[in-house]
Coordinates of C-alpha atoms in Angstrom, one line a residue:
M464 CA 46.4 -68.0 -3.6
R465 CA 43.7 -65.7 -1.5
P466 CA 40.4 -66.1 -2.5
A467 CA 38.4 -63.1 -4.4
I468 CA 36.5 -60.7 -2.5
P469 CA 33.3 -60.3 -4.0
L470 CA 32.5 -56.4 -5.3
G471 CA 28.5 -56.9 -5.1
P472 CA 26.6 -54.0 -2.9
R473 CA 27.0 -55.8 0.2
S474 CA 30.5 -55.8 0.3
L475 CA 30.7 -52.6 1.9
D476 CA 32.1 -52.4 5.3
P477 CA 29.1 -50.9 7.8
S478 CA 31.7 -48.8 9.5
M479 CA 32.4 -46.9 6.2
A480 CA 28.9 -46.4 5.7
P481 CA 29.1 -42.7 7.5
I482 CA 32.4 -41.7 5.9
V483 CA 30.8 -42.6 2.2
A484 CA 27.7 -40.6 3.3
C485 CA 29.8 -37.7 4.4
C486 CA 31.6 -37.7 0.9
L487 CA 28.5 -37.8 -1.1
V488 CA 27.0 -34.8 0.7
A489 CA 30.1 -32.9 0.4
A490 CA 30.6 -33.7 -3.6
L491 CA 26.9 -32.9 -4.1
W492 CA 27.4 -29.6 -2.0
L493 CA 30.5 -28.9 -4.6
L494 CA 28.6 -29.4 -7.6
A495 CA 25.9 -27.5 -6.2
S496 CA 28.1 -24.4 -5.7
V497 CA 29.8 -24.8 -9.0
R498 CA 26.7 -24.8 -10.4
V499 CA 25.6 -21.7 -8.5
S500 CA 28.8 -20.0 -9.1
T501 CA 28.5 -21.0 -13.3
D502 CA 24.7 -19.9 -13.4
N503 CA 25.6 -16.1 -11.7
S504 CA 29.1 -15.6 -13.5
R505 CA 26.9 -14.6 -16.5
W506 CA 25.8 -11.4 -14.5
G507 CA 29.1 -11.1 -12.2
A508 CA 32.2 -9.2 -12.7
N509 CA 32.8 -10.5 -16.1
Y510 CA 29.8 -8.5 -17.2
F511 CA 29.3 -5.4 -15.3
P512 CA 31.9 -2.3 -16.0
N513 CA 33.9 -2.1 -13.1
V514 CA 34.1 2.0 -13.8
T515 CA 34.7 4.8 -11.4
L516 CA 32.0 6.7 -10.4
T517 CA 31.7 9.8 -7.9
T518 CA 28.8 10.2 -5.3
Q519 CA 27.0 13.0 -4.5
E520 CA 29.4 13.4 -1.6
G521 CA 32.5 13.5 -4.1
R522 CA 33.7 9.7 -3.0
S523 CA 34.9 7.8 -5.5
V524 CA 33.4 4.2 -6.0
R525 CA 33.8 1.3 -8.3
F526 CA 30.4 0.5 -9.9
Y527 CA 30.8 -3.6 -9.5
D528 CA 33.2 -4.0 -6.7
D529 CA 31.7 -0.8 -4.3
L530 CA 28.0 -0.6 -5.6
I531 CA 26.6 -3.6 -6.5
K532 CA 28.5 -6.8 -5.6
G533 CA 26.4 -8.9 -3.4
K534 CA 23.8 -6.2 -3.0
I535 CA 20.2 -6.0 -3.8
V536 CA 19.8 -2.7 -5.9
A537 CA 17.7 -0.5 -8.0
I538 CA 19.3 1.6 -10.7
N539 CA 17.9 4.4 -12.8
L540 CA 19.2 7.1 -14.9
I541 CA 18.3 10.8 -14.2
Y542 CA 19.6 14.2 -15.1
T543 CA 18.7 17.5 -12.7
S544 CA 17.6 19.8 -15.2
C545 CA 15.2 17.2 -16.7
Q546 CA 11.7 18.8 -16.8
Y547 CA 9.6 15.7 -17.5
N548 CA 10.0 12.4 -16.2
C549 CA 13.1 12.5 -13.8
P550 CA 11.4 14.4 -10.9
L551 CA 8.6 12.0 -10.9
E552 CA 11.2 9.1 -11.2
T553 CA 12.7 10.4 -8.2
A554 CA 9.7 11.6 -6.4
R555 CA 8.3 7.7 -6.7
L556 CA 11.8 6.2 -5.5
A557 CA 11.7 8.7 -2.5
Q558 CA 8.2 6.5 -1.7
V559 CA 9.6 3.4 -1.9
Q560 CA 12.5 4.4 0.1
K561 CA 10.1 5.0 3.0
L562 CA 8.0 1.5 2.4
L563 CA 11.8 -0.1 2.5
G564 CA 12.2 1.6 5.8
D565 CA 15.9 0.6 7.6
R566 CA 16.4 -1.9 5.4
M567 CA 18.0 1.0 3.1
G568 CA 21.7 1.1 3.3
K569 CA 22.0 -2.3 4.8
D570 CA 20.9 -4.9 2.6
V571 CA 19.0 -2.7 -0.2
F572 CA 20.7 0.2 -2.0
F573 CA 19.5 2.9 -4.7
Y574 CA 21.7 4.2 -7.5
S575 CA 20.5 7.2 -9.7
I576 CA 23.2 8.1 -12.3
T577 CA 23.0 11.3 -14.3
I578 CA 23.0 11.3 -18.2
D579 CA 24.5 14.8 -18.1
P580 CA 27.8 14.8 -16.0
Q581 CA 28.9 18.1 -17.3
H582 CA 26.2 19.8 -15.6
D583 CA 25.5 17.4 -12.9
T584 CA 28.6 17.9 -10.6
P585 CA 28.4 16.4 -7.3
A586 CA 27.4 19.5 -5.6
V587 CA 24.2 19.5 -8.0
L588 CA 23.5 16.1 -7.5
K589 CA 23.5 16.3 -3.6
A590 CA 21.3 19.5 -3.6
Y591 CA 18.8 17.7 -6.0
A592 CA 19.2 14.5 -3.5
E593 CA 18.2 16.8 -0.5
Q594 CA 15.3 18.1 -2.4
F595 CA 13.5 14.5 -2.5
G596 CA 14.9 13.5 0.8
A597 CA 17.1 10.7 -0.5
G598 CA 18.5 8.9 2.9
P599 CA 21.3 6.2 3.8
G600 CA 21.6 3.7 0.9
W601 CA 20.7 6.0 -1.9
L602 CA 23.6 7.7 -3.8
F603 CA 23.3 10.0 -6.5
L604 CA 26.5 9.4 -9.3
T605 CA 28.0 10.9 -11.8
G606 CA 31.4 10.3 -13.9
T607 CA 32.6 10.3 -17.5
E608 CA 30.4 10.3 -20.5
A609 CA 32.1 7.2 -21.9
D610 CA 31.7 5.2 -18.6
I611 CA 28.3 6.3 -18.2
D612 CA 27.3 5.6 -21.7
L613 CA 28.9 1.9 -21.5
L614 CA 27.0 1.5 -18.3
S615 CA 23.7 2.5 -19.4
R616 CA 24.1 0.1 -22.5
K617 CA 25.1 -2.8 -20.2
L618 CA 22.7 -2.1 -18.0
G619 CA 19.8 -2.3 -20.5
L620 CA 18.8 1.3 -19.5
Y621 CA 20.2 2.9 -22.7
S622 CA 17.5 4.7 -24.8
P623 CA 18.7 6.5 -28.2
P624 CA 17.6 10.1 -28.7
K625 CA 14.2 10.6 -30.3
P626 CA 12.7 13.8 -31.4
S627 CA 9.3 12.4 -30.3
N628 CA 10.9 12.2 -26.9
K629 CA 11.0 15.3 -25.0
D630 CA 12.5 13.6 -22.1
G631 CA 15.7 12.2 -23.9
H632 CA 15.3 8.8 -21.6
T633 CA 12.9 6.2 -21.1
P634 CA 12.3 6.0 -17.7
S635 CA 13.1 2.6 -16.7
L636 CA 14.1 1.2 -13.3
L637 CA 16.6 -1.9 -13.1
V638 CA 16.2 -3.9 -10.1
G639 CA 18.5 -7.0 -9.3
N640 CA 20.5 -9.1 -6.6
E641 CA 23.8 -9.5 -7.9
A642 CA 24.5 -12.6 -5.5
T643 CA 21.6 -14.5 -6.7
G644 CA 21.5 -13.1 -10.2
Q645 CA 18.2 -12.0 -10.5
W646 CA 17.7 -8.9 -12.8
T647 CA 14.6 -7.4 -14.1
R648 CA 13.6 -3.9 -15.3
N649 CA 10.6 -2.1 -14.7
V650 CA 8.7 1.1 -15.3
A651 CA 10.5 3.8 -12.8
T652 CA 7.1 5.4 -12.1
S653 CA 5.3 2.5 -11.1
Q654 CA 3.2 2.2 -7.9
P655 CA 5.9 2.4 -4.9
S656 CA 4.2 -0.4 -3.4
S657 CA 4.6 -3.0 -6.2
L658 CA 8.2 -1.6 -6.6
A659 CA 9.0 -2.2 -2.7
R660 CA 7.3 -5.5 -2.7
M661 CA 9.7 -6.6 -5.7
I662 CA 12.8 -5.1 -4.5
G663 CA 12.1 -6.0 -0.8
T664 CA 10.8 -9.5 -1.1
W665 CA 11.1 -11.0 -4.5
L666 CA 14.8 -10.1 -5.1
N667 CA 15.3 -11.6 -1.7
S668 CA 13.6 -15.1 -2.4
W669 CA 10.6 -14.0 0.1
Q670 CA 12.8 -14.2 3.1
N671 CA 11.3 -10.9 4.4
A672 CA 7.8 -11.4 3.2
A673 CA 5.3 -10.6 5.9
A674 CA 3.0 -13.6 6.4
T675 CA -0.8 -12.4 5.4
P676 CA -3.7 -14.6 5.5
I677 CA -5.1 -16.0 2.3
K678 CA -8.3 -14.2 1.5
S679 CA -10.8 -15.1 -1.1
Y680 CA -11.8 -13.3 -4.4
A681 CA -15.5 -13.9 -3.1
D682 CA -14.9 -11.3 0.1
A683 CA -13.5 -8.7 -2.0
P684 CA -15.5 -5.5 -2.6
P685 CA -17.2 -4.6 -5.6
A686 CA -14.6 -2.5 -7.8
A687 CA -15.3 1.2 -7.9
P688 CA -16.2 2.6 -11.2
F689 CA -13.0 4.0 -13.3
D690 CA -12.2 7.7 -12.2
L691 CA -9.9 9.3 -14.4
G692 CA -9.2 12.0 -12.4
A693 CA -8.5 9.5 -9.2
Y694 CA -6.2 7.6 -11.3
T695 CA -4.3 10.4 -13.0
Y696 CA -4.0 12.1 -9.6
A697 CA -2.7 8.7 -7.9
K698 CA -0.3 7.8 -11.0
R699 CA 0.8 11.1 -11.8
C700 CA 0.6 13.7 -9.2
G701 CA 0.6 11.7 -5.4
A702 CA 4.3 11.2 -5.5
C703 CA 4.8 14.8 -4.4
H704 CA 1.4 16.4 -3.5
T705 CA -1.4 15.7 -0.8
I706 CA -4.9 17.1 -0.6
G707 CA -5.2 18.1 3.0
R708 CA -2.3 16.1 4.5
G709 CA 0.1 18.9 4.4
E710 CA 3.0 20.0 2.4
S711 CA 6.3 17.9 1.6
I712 CA 8.1 18.5 -1.3
A713 CA 5.5 20.2 -3.3
P714 CA 2.3 22.3 -2.2
D715 CA -0.5 20.8 -0.3
L716 CA -3.7 21.0 -3.3
L717 CA -6.3 21.5 -0.7
G718 CA -8.5 24.2 -1.9
V719 CA -6.0 25.1 -4.5
T720 CA -9.2 25.4 -7.3
D721 CA -10.4 28.0 -5.0
R722 CA -7.5 30.0 -4.8
R723 CA -6.3 29.8 -8.7
D724 CA -8.3 30.4 -11.6
R725 CA -9.2 27.1 -13.4
A726 CA -7.7 28.5 -16.8
W727 CA -4.2 29.1 -14.9
L728 CA -4.5 25.7 -13.5
T729 CA -5.1 23.8 -16.5
R730 CA -2.3 25.7 -18.3
F731 CA 0.1 25.2 -15.5
I732 CA -0.4 21.5 -15.1
A733 CA -0.3 21.0 -19.1
S734 CA 2.9 22.8 -19.6
P735 CA 4.4 24.2 -16.1
N736 CA 8.2 24.2 -18.1
Q737 CA 6.7 26.8 -20.7
M738 CA 5.0 29.0 -18.1
R739 CA 8.0 29.3 -16.3
A740 CA 10.2 30.0 -19.6
A741 CA 7.7 32.9 -20.1
G742 CA 8.2 34.5 -16.9
D743 CA 4.8 33.8 -15.2
S744 CA 5.2 35.0 -11.8
T745 CA 3.2 32.7 -9.8
A746 CA 4.9 29.7 -11.3
L747 CA 8.4 31.2 -10.6
A748 CA 7.7 31.9 -7.1
L749 CA 6.5 28.3 -6.9
R750 CA 9.8 27.0 -8.3
A751 CA 11.8 29.0 -5.8
K752 CA 9.8 28.2 -2.6
Y753 CA 9.5 24.2 -3.6
Q754 CA 12.7 23.7 -5.0
V755 CA 11.3 20.7 -6.9
Q756 CA 10.3 22.2 -10.1
M757 CA 7.0 20.8 -11.3
P758 CA 7.3 18.6 -14.5
N759 CA 5.8 18.3 -17.3
L760 CA 3.8 15.1 -17.3
S761 CA 2.6 15.3 -21.0
L762 CA -1.2 15.0 -19.7
S763 CA -3.8 15.0 -22.3
D764 CA -6.4 17.9 -22.1
D765 CA -9.0 15.2 -20.6
E766 CA -6.2 14.2 -17.8
V767 CA -5.8 17.7 -17.0
A768 CA -9.5 18.7 -16.7
A769 CA -10.2 15.3 -14.9
V770 CA -7.3 16.0 -12.0
I771 CA -8.5 19.7 -11.5
D772 CA -12.0 18.3 -11.1
Y773 CA -10.9 15.4 -8.7
V774 CA -9.0 17.8 -6.4
A775 CA -11.9 20.2 -6.1
K776 CA -14.0 17.2 -5.4
Q777 CA -11.5 16.2 -2.8
S778 CA -11.0 19.8 -1.5
R779 CA -14.6 19.6 -0.5
A780 CA -14.9 16.6 1.3
P781 CA -15.0 16.8 5.0
A782 CA -11.5 17.0 6.8
P783 CA -10.4 16.8 10.2
A784 CA -9.5 19.9 12.1
A785 CA -5.7 20.8 12.0
T786 CA -5.2 24.0 12.9
A787 CA -4.1 25.6 16.6
A788 CA -4.4 28.6 18.5
V789 CA -0.5 29.3 18.2
G790 CA -0.8 30.9 14.9
P791 CA -1.0 30.4 11.4
L792 CA 2.7 29.1 11.4
L793 CA 1.5 25.5 12.7
T794 CA 1.0 24.3 9.2
A795 CA 4.4 24.9 8.4
Y796 CA 5.5 23.7 11.9
L797 CA 3.6 20.4 11.1
A798 CA 4.9 20.1 7.7
I799 CA 8.8 20.0 9.4
Q800 CA 7.2 17.5 12.0
R801 CA 6.0 15.1 9.2
G802 CA 9.1 15.3 7.3
L803 CA 11.6 14.7 9.9
A804 CA 9.2 11.6 11.2
A805 CA 9.6 10.7 7.6
D806 CA 13.6 11.0 8.0
S807 CA 13.0 13.6 5.4
L808 CA 14.9 16.9 4.9
A809 CA 12.8 17.7 2.0
G810 CA 11.6 21.2 2.4
V811 CA 12.7 21.6 6.0
K812 CA 14.6 25.0 5.6
A813 CA 11.8 26.3 3.6
R814 CA 9.0 25.7 6.1
A815 CA 11.1 26.9 8.5
I816 CA 11.8 30.3 7.0
D817 CA 7.8 30.2 6.7
V818 CA 7.5 29.6 10.3
A819 CA 9.9 32.5 11.3
S820 CA 8.0 34.8 8.7
E821 CA 5.0 34.1 10.4
A822 CA 6.1 34.4 13.8
T823 CA 7.6 37.5 13.3
R824 CA 4.3 39.2 12.2
G825 CA 2.9 38.1 16.1
G826 CA 3.4 39.5 19.3
T827 CA 6.5 39.6 21.6
V828 CA 5.6 36.0 22.5
Q829 CA 6.0 34.6 19.2
Q830 CA 9.6 36.0 18.7
L831 CA 10.7 33.1 20.8
V832 CA 8.9 31.1 17.9
A833 CA 11.0 33.2 15.1
A834 CA 14.1 32.8 16.8
A835 CA 13.9 29.3 17.4
A836 CA 13.1 28.8 13.6
K837 CA 16.3 30.6 12.3
A838 CA 18.5 27.6 14.0
F839 CA 17.4 25.7 10.6
E840 CA 19.7 28.0 8.8
R841 CA 22.7 25.8 10.3
V842 CA 21.1 22.3 9.6
T843 CA 23.1 19.8 7.5
D844 CA 21.8 16.9 8.1
L845 CA 18.7 15.1 10.1
A846 CA 20.8 14.7 13.5
S847 CA 21.2 18.8 13.5
A848 CA 17.4 19.2 11.8
R849 CA 15.9 17.1 15.0
A850 CA 17.9 19.2 17.5
A851 CA 16.9 22.4 15.9
F852 CA 13.2 21.2 15.8
G853 CA 13.3 20.3 19.5
T854 CA 14.4 23.8 20.1
L855 CA 11.4 24.8 18.1
S856 CA 9.2 22.7 19.5
D857 CA 9.9 24.0 23.1
A858 CA 9.5 27.6 21.8
M859 CA 5.9 26.8 20.2
L860 CA 4.9 25.1 23.6
T861 CA 5.8 28.2 25.4
A862 CA 4.2 30.6 23.3
A863 CA 0.9 28.5 23.4
K864 CA 1.5 28.2 27.3
R865 CA 2.2 32.2 27.8
A866 CA -0.8 32.9 25.5
G867 CA -3.1 30.9 27.6
R868 CA -5.1 29.5 24.9
P869 CA -5.8 25.6 24.3
L870 CA -4.9 24.0 21.3
D871 CA -7.7 23.2 18.6
A872 CA -9.3 20.1 18.1
G873 CA -7.0 17.7 16.1
V874 CA -3.8 18.9 17.5
K875 CA -2.1 17.2 20.3
V876 CA 1.0 17.5 22.2
A877 CA 3.5 14.2 22.1
Y878 CA 6.2 13.5 24.3
C879 CA 9.2 10.7 23.7
P880 CA 10.6 9.7 26.8
M881 CA 13.9 8.3 25.0
A882 CA 14.7 11.6 23.5
R883 CA 13.0 13.5 26.4
K884 CA 11.2 15.9 23.9
Y885 CA 8.0 17.2 23.3
W886 CA 6.4 18.0 20.0
L887 CA 3.0 19.1 18.2
Q888 CA 1.3 16.6 16.1
T889 CA -2.4 15.8 14.1
G890 CA -3.6 12.0 14.0
E891 CA -4.3 9.3 16.6
T892 CA -1.1 7.5 16.4
I893 CA 2.4 9.0 17.4
D894 CA 4.5 10.2 14.7
N895 CA 7.6 10.8 16.4
P896 CA 10.1 13.2 14.4
Y897 CA 13.1 12.5 16.4
Y898 CA 13.8 8.9 15.6
G899 CA 12.0 8.4 12.5
A900 CA 11.6 4.9 11.1
T901 CA 13.6 3.6 13.5
M902 CA 11.2 3.8 16.4
R903 CA 8.5 6.2 14.9
T904 CA 5.7 5.2 17.3
C905 CA 7.9 5.8 20.4
G906 CA 6.0 8.4 22.6
R907 CA 2.6 9.0 24.2
F908 CA 0.0 11.9 24.1
E909 CA -0.1 14.3 26.7
A910 CA -3.4 15.7 28.3
G911 CA -2.4 19.6 28.0
I912 CA 0.1 21.9 27.3
P913 CA 3.4 21.3 29.2
S914 CA 5.8 23.8 30.2
P915 CA 9.1 23.0 28.6
E916 CA 11.0 26.1 29.5

């Protein structure tokens, strides 16, 4: 009879230790995988409806399989005829889109789903998306009323109709990472920097967080006194307007308090929809020119008065020169340049019409500019817009060269060696309209006016 082999801890053959260790690691990895899968299954395919939706391009997509599976997403509900929060929501997301840069369409995606599918056809949604400069990775979606209602409830974005809520829905934004199961709901009109930080860093476990030095609160400057006008402008107006930095999807408000009667401004800011409905000629002209209609922001009388005072004060502040000797059309030209540098088509065609209109009033030398601006009539995307802008820039420089007049202070000629194209801009940093976010600072400033012809 063979002697019994002891089964104590020292009975393990040393040569088997690596094999046992590998088995333990594999078992732990398997258990962790099962745990993660179990944790995330609550917010996976068994929860989200895989309904079919249609994009602004007319393409059919499945909500779970095509839109959110494995992605970081931001989802909101809109309707294009909304005269209250929807335009502000969309403008805010356009700002967040710019802050996220080239991550849009790669690992971050935005989905704006209409709650008015009968009106908001793919064509209507496409026009709406273009007004706000929606780029890659941002889809505007429609579908059946039943599917959209199901989605809105499952996503926690549904809000029952309330007579006191003129908007018809609450401006909420759902952000999440389907792969990790992280989901949270935000106010869609929040500050774009905080939304971009949450979407771009928190939802990606801070893998893309930029290293920043730790600062002491003792070094923070004293807090400025609360300014209702500055606060209201930043929160409710700044997504669409600037004061002295050019037009985008809405008018530049520099000097508007001098151009418009205060009583008219008060009525328009408080109830722009009512003024359009009443046939106010100025309100209708603004709607026709800028396409994106001024929403009713439900501001109080105090907020309206404070915003008007703030714009008046900022308009009186010293501003750098931003005009050139090529004529009044430069303002419209610079708006196109800034838009393309930001990868946005919003307002580009309208500003090109302004350029052509101003140029036709000039002499023979300006007719070249007018002809070049008309090329924007055929623009359909960023590539064709940039090609048309190159032709327009050459015409602008040729006109300035032939006129023999220098550019005013603050206006500079820039050149991109990659695109082999010139353009005019303001500011101390290259703002490349030919490459946008991918190579926005690519280029150099030229000392004089070249001869591109």
